[in-house]
Short mmCIF file of C-alpha atoms and ligand atoms in Angstrom, two decimals:
data_model
loop_
_atom_site.label_atom_id
_atom_site.label_comp_id
_atom_site.label_asym_id
_atom_site.label_seq_id
_atom_site.Cartn_x
_atom_site.Cartn_y
_atom_site.Cartn_z
CA MET C 215 -20.58 -4.86 18.98
CA THR C 216 -21.06 -3.95 15.33
CA ILE C 217 -19.51 -0.70 14.15
CA ARG C 218 -21.03 1.32 11.35
CA ILE C 219 -18.63 2.19 8.53
CA GLY C 220 -18.94 4.84 5.84
CA VAL C 221 -16.98 4.58 2.58
CA VAL C 222 -15.80 7.70 0.74
CA GLY C 223 -14.83 6.72 -2.80
CA THR C 224 -16.76 3.81 -4.27
CA GLY C 225 -14.52 2.96 -7.25
CA ALA C 226 -12.74 -0.36 -7.63
CA ILE C 227 -11.17 -0.77 -4.20
CA GLY C 228 -13.94 1.08 -2.30
CA ARG C 229 -16.50 -1.31 -3.76
CA ASP C 230 -14.33 -4.32 -2.94
CA HIS C 231 -13.71 -3.19 0.65
CA ALA C 232 -17.45 -2.52 1.13
CA ARG C 233 -18.19 -6.05 -0.10
CA ARG C 234 -15.61 -7.58 2.20
CA ILE C 235 -16.92 -5.68 5.23
CA ASN C 236 -20.53 -6.71 4.60
CA ASP C 237 -19.99 -10.26 3.29
CA VAL C 238 -16.67 -11.59 4.58
CA LEU C 239 -15.58 -9.88 7.80
CA THR C 240 -17.21 -9.67 11.20
CA GLY C 241 -17.97 -6.79 13.55
CA ALA C 242 -18.92 -4.09 11.06
CA ARG C 243 -21.41 -3.14 8.40
CA ILE C 244 -21.55 -0.43 5.76
CA THR C 245 -24.00 2.35 6.64
CA GLY C 246 -22.79 5.17 4.40
CA LEU C 247 -21.46 5.58 0.86
CA SER C 248 -20.20 8.69 -0.92
CA ASP C 249 -18.49 9.39 -4.22
CA VAL C 250 -18.24 12.37 -6.56
CA ASN C 251 -19.70 9.94 -9.06
CA LEU C 252 -23.16 9.40 -7.55
CA GLN C 253 -23.92 6.56 -9.95
CA SER C 254 -20.93 4.63 -8.61
CA ALA C 255 -22.16 4.99 -5.00
CA LYS C 256 -25.66 3.93 -6.05
CA ALA C 257 -24.30 0.86 -7.84
CA VAL C 258 -22.33 -0.20 -4.75
CA LYS C 259 -25.44 0.26 -2.61
CA SER C 260 -27.51 -1.91 -4.89
CA ASP C 261 -24.81 -4.57 -5.35
CA VAL C 262 -23.15 -4.93 -1.94
CA ALA C 263 -24.49 -2.51 0.71
CA PRO C 264 -28.27 -2.25 0.47
CA ASP C 265 -28.63 -0.71 3.96
CA ALA C 266 -26.24 2.16 3.30
CA GLU C 267 -27.31 5.77 3.05
CA ILE C 268 -25.85 7.71 0.12
CA PHE C 269 -24.21 11.04 0.97
CA ALA C 270 -23.60 13.62 -1.75
CA VAL C 271 -20.62 15.05 0.13
CA GLY C 272 -17.90 13.00 1.82
CA GLU C 273 -17.62 15.37 4.79
CA GLU C 274 -21.36 14.91 5.51
CA LEU C 275 -20.89 11.14 5.64
CA ILE C 276 -17.96 11.57 8.02
CA ALA C 277 -19.97 13.88 10.31
CA SER C 278 -23.09 11.67 10.30
CA ASP C 279 -24.11 10.06 13.58
CA THR C 280 -24.91 6.88 11.60
CA VAL C 281 -21.19 6.43 10.83
CA ASP C 282 -18.71 5.33 13.54
CA ALA C 283 -15.63 4.84 11.34
CA VAL C 284 -14.54 5.81 7.84
CA LEU C 285 -12.87 4.16 4.85
CA VAL C 286 -11.19 6.64 2.49
CA THR C 287 -10.89 4.97 -0.91
CA SER C 288 -11.28 7.93 -3.24
CA TRP C 289 -8.42 8.65 -5.67
CA GLY C 290 -5.15 9.70 -4.02
CA GLY C 291 -5.62 13.46 -4.51
CA ALA C 292 -8.82 13.27 -2.42
CA HIS C 293 -7.49 11.41 0.63
CA GLU C 294 -6.08 14.18 2.80
CA GLN C 295 -9.28 16.24 3.12
CA TYR C 296 -11.32 13.23 4.26
CA VAL C 297 -8.70 11.88 6.66
CA LEU C 298 -8.46 15.34 8.27
CA ALA C 299 -12.26 15.46 8.51
CA ALA C 300 -12.32 12.03 10.19
CA ILE C 301 -9.68 13.11 12.72
CA ALA C 302 -11.64 16.32 13.40
CA ALA C 303 -14.72 14.15 14.04
CA GLY C 304 -12.68 11.82 16.31
CA LYS C 305 -13.56 8.79 14.14
CA PRO C 306 -11.21 5.91 13.24
CA CYS C 307 -10.23 6.12 9.58
CA PHE C 308 -8.75 3.57 7.20
CA CYS C 309 -7.08 5.39 4.29
CA GLU C 310 -5.93 3.59 1.17
CA LYS C 311 -2.41 4.44 0.09
CA PRO C 312 -1.19 7.09 -0.48
CA LEU C 313 -2.07 8.85 2.75
CA ALA C 314 -1.67 12.09 0.79
CA THR C 315 -0.11 12.93 -2.55
CA THR C 316 2.54 15.21 -1.00
CA ALA C 317 4.77 14.87 2.06
CA GLU C 318 3.38 18.21 3.29
CA GLY C 319 -0.17 16.82 3.08
CA ALA C 320 0.83 13.68 5.00
CA LYS C 321 2.53 15.88 7.61
CA ARG C 322 -0.71 17.84 8.11
CA ILE C 323 -2.42 14.53 8.91
CA VAL C 324 0.34 13.52 11.35
CA ASP C 325 0.08 16.92 13.06
CA ALA C 326 -3.71 16.66 13.34
CA GLU C 327 -3.55 13.15 14.78
CA VAL C 328 -0.80 14.10 17.25
CA ALA C 329 -2.89 17.11 18.34
CA HIS C 330 -5.87 14.77 18.79
CA GLY C 331 -3.63 12.70 21.09
CA LYS C 332 -4.70 9.22 20.06
CA ARG C 333 -4.23 7.05 16.98
CA LEU C 334 -7.19 7.18 14.58
CA VAL C 335 -5.62 6.46 11.18
CA GLN C 336 -4.56 3.20 9.53
CA VAL C 337 -2.91 3.43 6.10
CA GLY C 338 -3.67 0.71 3.54
CA PHE C 339 -0.21 -0.81 3.26
CA MET C 340 -1.64 -4.32 3.06
CA ARG C 341 1.62 -6.20 2.47
CA ARG C 342 2.28 -6.06 6.23
CA TYR C 343 -0.78 -8.34 6.53
CA ASP C 344 0.30 -10.80 3.83
CA ALA C 345 0.96 -14.29 5.22
CA GLY C 346 4.14 -14.64 3.15
CA TYR C 347 5.67 -11.37 4.34
CA ARG C 348 4.71 -12.23 7.93
CA MET C 349 6.49 -15.58 7.65
CA LEU C 350 9.49 -13.85 6.13
CA LYS C 351 9.58 -11.27 8.94
CA LYS C 352 9.59 -14.00 11.59
CA VAL C 353 12.60 -15.64 9.93
CA VAL C 354 14.40 -12.31 9.41
CA ASP C 355 13.82 -11.39 13.08
CA SER C 356 15.06 -14.69 14.49
CA GLU C 357 16.90 -17.01 12.09
CA ILE C 358 19.40 -15.38 9.73
CA GLY C 359 21.36 -13.01 11.94
CA GLN C 360 21.48 -9.34 11.08
CA PRO C 361 20.08 -8.49 7.65
CA LEU C 362 22.73 -7.05 5.32
CA ILE C 363 21.25 -6.89 1.82
CA VAL C 364 17.77 -7.11 0.25
CA HIS C 365 17.28 -8.07 -3.39
CA ALA C 366 13.75 -7.41 -4.58
CA ALA C 367 11.64 -7.12 -7.70
CA HIS C 368 8.20 -5.68 -8.46
CA ARG C 369 7.10 -6.80 -11.91
CA ASN C 370 3.81 -6.22 -13.73
CA PRO C 371 3.02 -7.79 -17.09
CA SER C 372 2.03 -4.39 -18.52
CA VAL C 373 0.62 -1.01 -17.48
CA PRO C 374 -1.80 1.42 -19.15
CA GLU C 375 -0.49 4.05 -21.60
CA GLN C 376 -0.93 6.86 -19.02
CA TYR C 377 1.53 5.19 -16.59
CA VAL C 378 4.69 7.35 -16.68
CA THR C 379 8.12 7.14 -15.01
CA PRO C 380 7.34 8.75 -11.58
CA MET C 381 4.37 6.37 -11.16
CA ALA C 382 6.88 3.54 -10.85
CA ILE C 383 7.64 5.10 -7.46
CA HIS C 384 4.31 6.59 -6.31
CA ASP C 385 2.07 3.74 -7.46
CA THR C 386 4.37 0.72 -7.55
CA LEU C 387 7.51 0.99 -5.39
CA ILE C 388 5.46 2.65 -2.60
CA HIS C 389 4.53 -0.84 -1.36
CA GLU C 390 8.19 -1.92 -1.15
CA ILE C 391 9.09 1.39 0.48
CA ASP C 392 6.66 0.68 3.30
CA VAL C 393 7.08 -3.05 3.69
CA PHE C 394 10.90 -2.98 3.91
CA ARG C 395 10.80 -0.39 6.73
CA TRP C 396 8.53 -2.80 8.59
CA LEU C 397 10.42 -5.95 7.61
CA LEU C 398 13.82 -4.54 8.64
CA ASP C 399 12.63 -2.20 11.42
CA ASP C 400 14.69 0.53 9.83
CA ASP C 401 14.46 3.83 7.91
CA TYR C 402 16.06 4.97 4.68
CA VAL C 403 18.95 7.41 4.52
CA SER C 404 19.42 7.60 0.74
CA ALA C 405 18.00 6.62 -2.64
CA GLN C 406 19.56 6.18 -6.05
CA VAL C 407 17.98 5.14 -9.34
CA VAL C 408 19.71 3.66 -12.37
CA PHE C 409 18.15 2.76 -15.68
CA PRO C 410 19.29 -0.30 -17.60
CA ARG C 411 18.64 -0.75 -21.31
CA ALA C 412 14.95 0.03 -21.91
CA SER C 413 12.51 -2.69 -22.85
CA SER C 414 11.06 -2.40 -26.35
CA HIS C 415 7.62 -2.83 -24.71
CA THR C 416 7.72 0.58 -23.02
CA HIS C 417 6.96 4.06 -24.43
CA ALA C 418 8.65 7.47 -24.49
CA LYS C 419 7.29 8.66 -21.12
CA LEU C 420 8.09 5.50 -19.16
CA LYS C 421 11.63 4.38 -18.46
CA ASP C 422 11.27 0.66 -17.90
CA PRO C 423 12.78 -1.25 -16.21
CA GLN C 424 14.51 0.71 -13.46
CA ILE C 425 16.61 -0.24 -10.45
CA VAL C 426 16.08 1.61 -7.17
CA LEU C 427 18.89 1.39 -4.64
CA LEU C 428 18.04 2.27 -1.04
CA GLU C 429 20.35 2.50 1.95
CA THR C 430 19.01 2.24 5.49
CA ALA C 431 20.16 3.82 8.75
CA LYS C 432 21.59 0.44 9.84
CA GLY C 433 23.59 0.26 6.58
CA ILE C 434 21.44 -2.35 4.84
CA ARG C 435 21.55 -2.04 1.04
CA ILE C 436 18.35 -2.73 -0.90
CA ASP C 437 18.07 -3.14 -4.65
CA VAL C 438 14.60 -3.22 -6.18
CA GLU C 439 14.00 -3.92 -9.84
CA VAL C 440 10.77 -2.21 -10.93
CA PHE C 441 9.77 -3.66 -14.29
CA VAL C 442 6.18 -2.91 -15.20
CA ASN C 443 6.12 -4.25 -18.77
CA CYS C 444 7.78 -7.58 -18.01
CA GLN C 445 5.16 -9.42 -20.12
CA TYR C 446 5.20 -12.73 -18.26
CA GLY C 447 3.24 -12.06 -15.04
CA TYR C 448 2.72 -10.14 -11.80
CA ASP C 449 5.71 -11.19 -9.77
CA ILE C 450 6.85 -9.93 -6.36
CA GLN C 451 10.27 -11.12 -5.22
CA CYS C 452 12.11 -10.40 -2.00
CA GLN C 453 15.27 -12.06 -0.75
CA VAL C 454 16.93 -10.97 2.49
CA VAL C 455 20.63 -11.78 2.85
CA GLY C 456 21.54 -12.10 6.53
CA GLU C 457 24.89 -12.73 8.17
CA GLU C 458 23.92 -16.35 8.92
CA GLY C 459 21.50 -17.24 6.13
CA ILE C 460 19.25 -16.12 3.33
CA ALA C 461 15.45 -15.83 3.53
CA SER C 462 13.11 -15.44 0.58
CA LEU C 463 9.47 -14.41 0.35
CA PRO C 464 7.38 -17.54 -0.31
CA GLU C 465 5.90 -17.87 -3.78
CA PRO C 466 2.09 -17.65 -3.92
CA MET C 467 0.50 -21.09 -3.52
CA SER C 468 0.08 -22.79 -6.88
CA VAL C 469 -0.31 -26.37 -8.10
CA VAL C 470 2.86 -27.96 -9.45
CA MET C 471 2.04 -29.55 -12.77
CA ARG C 472 3.79 -32.08 -14.96
CA LYS C 473 2.49 -31.87 -18.51
CA GLU C 474 3.84 -32.10 -22.05
CA ALA C 475 7.40 -32.72 -20.90
CA GLN C 476 7.32 -29.67 -18.62
CA LEU C 477 7.41 -29.31 -14.84
CA GLY C 478 5.83 -26.02 -13.86
CA GLN C 479 3.69 -23.71 -11.75
CA ALA C 480 1.45 -20.88 -12.94
CA ILE C 481 2.49 -17.30 -12.19
CA LEU C 482 -0.21 -14.76 -11.35
CA THR C 483 -0.91 -12.08 -13.92
CA ASP C 484 -3.26 -9.72 -12.03
CA TRP C 485 -2.00 -7.75 -8.99
CA LYS C 486 -5.50 -7.98 -7.48
CA ASP C 487 -5.03 -11.71 -6.93
CA ARG C 488 -1.62 -11.46 -5.27
CA PHE C 489 -2.63 -9.78 -1.98
CA VAL C 490 -6.36 -10.52 -1.93
CA ALA C 491 -6.22 -12.40 1.39
CA SER C 492 -4.21 -9.64 3.06
CA TYR C 493 -6.98 -7.09 2.42
CA ASP C 494 -9.29 -9.23 4.56
CA VAL C 495 -6.76 -9.38 7.40
CA GLU C 496 -5.96 -5.65 7.30
CA LEU C 497 -9.59 -4.57 7.38
CA GLN C 498 -10.46 -7.04 10.14
CA ASP C 499 -7.61 -5.46 12.10
CA PHE C 500 -9.05 -2.01 11.36
CA ILE C 501 -12.46 -3.11 12.65
CA ALA C 502 -10.96 -4.60 15.83
CA ALA C 503 -9.22 -1.33 16.67
CA ALA C 504 -12.11 0.90 15.52
CA VAL C 505 -14.45 -0.88 17.96
CA LYS C 506 -12.14 0.48 20.68
CA GLY C 507 -12.19 3.95 19.10
CA THR C 508 -8.60 3.78 17.84
CA ALA C 509 -6.46 2.41 14.98
CA SER C 510 -3.62 -0.10 14.60
CA GLY C 511 -1.38 -1.27 11.75
CA PRO C 512 0.48 1.14 9.46
CA THR C 513 0.32 4.66 10.91
CA SER C 514 0.03 8.18 9.56
CA TRP C 515 3.72 8.42 10.39
CA ASP C 516 4.38 5.44 8.11
CA GLY C 517 2.34 7.17 5.39
CA TYR C 518 4.35 10.37 5.91
CA VAL C 519 7.72 8.59 5.82
CA ALA C 520 6.62 6.72 2.69
CA ALA C 521 5.81 10.08 1.06
CA ILE C 522 9.20 11.58 2.00
CA SER C 523 11.02 8.46 0.79
CA SER C 524 9.01 8.39 -2.46
CA ASP C 525 9.85 12.03 -3.17
CA ALA C 526 13.56 11.20 -2.75
CA CYS C 527 13.21 8.27 -5.18
CA VAL C 528 11.52 10.50 -7.76
CA ALA C 529 14.31 13.08 -7.33
CA ALA C 530 16.76 10.21 -7.87
CA GLN C 531 14.94 9.19 -11.07
CA GLU C 532 15.37 12.74 -12.35
CA ALA C 533 19.15 12.60 -11.85
CA PRO C 534 20.08 8.99 -12.70
CA GLY C 535 23.01 7.74 -10.67
CA ARG C 536 22.86 10.56 -8.10
CA ILE C 537 22.57 9.53 -4.46
CA VAL C 538 19.72 11.52 -2.93
CA PRO C 539 19.82 11.79 0.88
CA ILE C 540 16.68 11.06 2.89
CA SER C 541 16.32 12.78 6.23
CA LEU C 542 13.34 12.37 8.49
CA PRO C 543 12.06 14.67 11.21
CA ALA C 544 11.88 13.35 14.78
CA ARG C 545 9.19 10.71 15.24
CA PRO C 546 6.38 11.93 17.53
CA ALA C 547 5.87 9.88 20.72
CA LEU C 548 2.41 8.83 19.47
CA TYR C 549 4.15 6.61 16.91
CA ALA C 550 6.95 5.27 19.12
P1 NAP V 816 -11.00 4.27 -8.76
O1 NAP V 816 -11.61 3.01 -9.25
O2 NAP V 816 -10.70 5.38 -9.73
O3 NAP V 816 -11.95 4.83 -7.61
C1 NAP V 816 -11.78 6.07 -7.01
C2 NAP V 816 -13.16 6.67 -6.80
O4 NAP V 816 -13.03 7.90 -6.07
C3 NAP V 816 -13.86 7.02 -8.13
O5 NAP V 816 -15.20 6.56 -8.08
C4 NAP V 816 -13.78 8.52 -8.15
O6 NAP V 816 -14.82 9.12 -8.91
C5 NAP V 816 -13.91 8.85 -6.68
N1 NAP V 816 -13.50 10.19 -6.33
C6 NAP V 816 -12.65 11.02 -6.98
N2 NAP V 816 -12.57 12.18 -6.31
C7 NAP V 816 -13.35 12.10 -5.23
C8 NAP V 816 -13.70 12.99 -4.19
N3 NAP V 816 -13.17 14.22 -4.11
N4 NAP V 816 -14.56 12.57 -3.25
C9 NAP V 816 -15.10 11.34 -3.31
N5 NAP V 816 -14.83 10.45 -4.28
C10 NAP V 816 -13.97 10.83 -5.24
O7 NAP V 816 -9.63 3.99 -8.02
P2 NAP V 816 -9.24 2.71 -7.12
O8 NAP V 816 -8.48 1.76 -7.93
O9 NAP V 816 -10.43 2.23 -6.37
O10 NAP V 816 -8.19 3.39 -6.12
C11 NAP V 816 -8.60 4.23 -5.05
C12 NAP V 816 -7.44 4.43 -4.10
O11 NAP V 816 -7.07 3.17 -3.57
C13 NAP V 816 -6.18 5.00 -4.75
O12 NAP V 816 -5.56 5.89 -3.86
C14 NAP V 816 -5.31 3.79 -4.98
O13 NAP V 816 -3.92 4.10 -4.96
C15 NAP V 816 -5.69 2.92 -3.80
N6 NAP V 816 -5.52 1.49 -4.09
C16 NAP V 816 -4.76 0.75 -3.25
C17 NAP V 816 -4.57 -0.59 -3.52
C18 NAP V 816 -3.72 -1.42 -2.62
O14 NAP V 816 -3.23 -2.44 -3.06
N7 NAP V 816 -3.55 -1.06 -1.36
C19 NAP V 816 -5.18 -1.18 -4.61
C20 NAP V 816 -5.98 -0.41 -5.43
C21 NAP V 816 -6.16 0.93 -5.16
P3 NAP V 816 -14.51 9.46 -10.47
O15 NAP V 816 -14.21 8.15 -11.12
O16 NAP V 816 -15.74 10.12 -10.96
O17 NAP V 816 -13.31 10.36 -10.47
#
């Protein structure tokens, strides 16, 4: 069976997901495209999805009987309305992160999905589909005893001028926030942020680097260095200290070279290259579930918890050193 997918938001990632569905993955094809920028939708149709119909309004695409499932890849502020429309139409929906830009918005999606009574939403937390993180999870689950501490880093060579301090949480740390809950099968109970000496490569509205300290319900302590002007590369590090051993996220595959009296390996510089394979796996998973009229992978609940946890981290940024508690409502049975 081939399912028909409509894409709302045909910018960078919407275009790339449309390409991967039509050219790389199996079981689906793109039949609808919509974007507030009509030219962008037209360009994606001509470049990667020639059979797709262009819809002027996202909600019309979602309601169309030529669309079985929906990809929401508009900018973050325009996710909630389309995810709610997809749930109202009873159609499986893949939503890029963030699920919504506020915890209240994410909660409205959880409530709508719970009222619908069946999972329809997958959130685009693609690290759970990364081969390296999956290998790490296997080892953490079975080889090193109980996890006690996580040391992690999220480093970008540089960020655009408009990137400001809270974006280090909402746009950057959000991936760690989700993947550690999954990796450790745990939830956060508090967040704290401390700022070391600032890099001379940052600007007045961006405190960089920063260290985010998270505590989980099981008592695991996590330290994440977020350093988005690190200059040297895009580098994701994660080391889990267990009671019987230590497990580290594998480095991306790269040729080891001996040249000019140096032994070395290249480090990636573009975030797009780091998790490119995981996007294929996550969307193939979405298609497999959508064929059955449901969704798998990261849930609306995960998107909601990520939003609550992010808000706590931003509050912690605003009061450096303060420990900000994180409390979650009861998890609905749909997400057990
Ligand atoms: P982008 O290139 O700016 O594309 C977003 C598109 O959505 C633009 O064409 C924009 O049009 C359109 N849009 C804005 N408001 C809309 C609305 N109300 N209805 C329909 N379309 C609307 O951004 P992007 O990089 O593709 O990112 C899109 C989303 O994916 C973001 O939420 C981002 O966080 C997420 N993302 C996730 C990952 C990941 O690793 N999982 C990676 C990249 C992006 P205009 O340009 O005219 O505003």
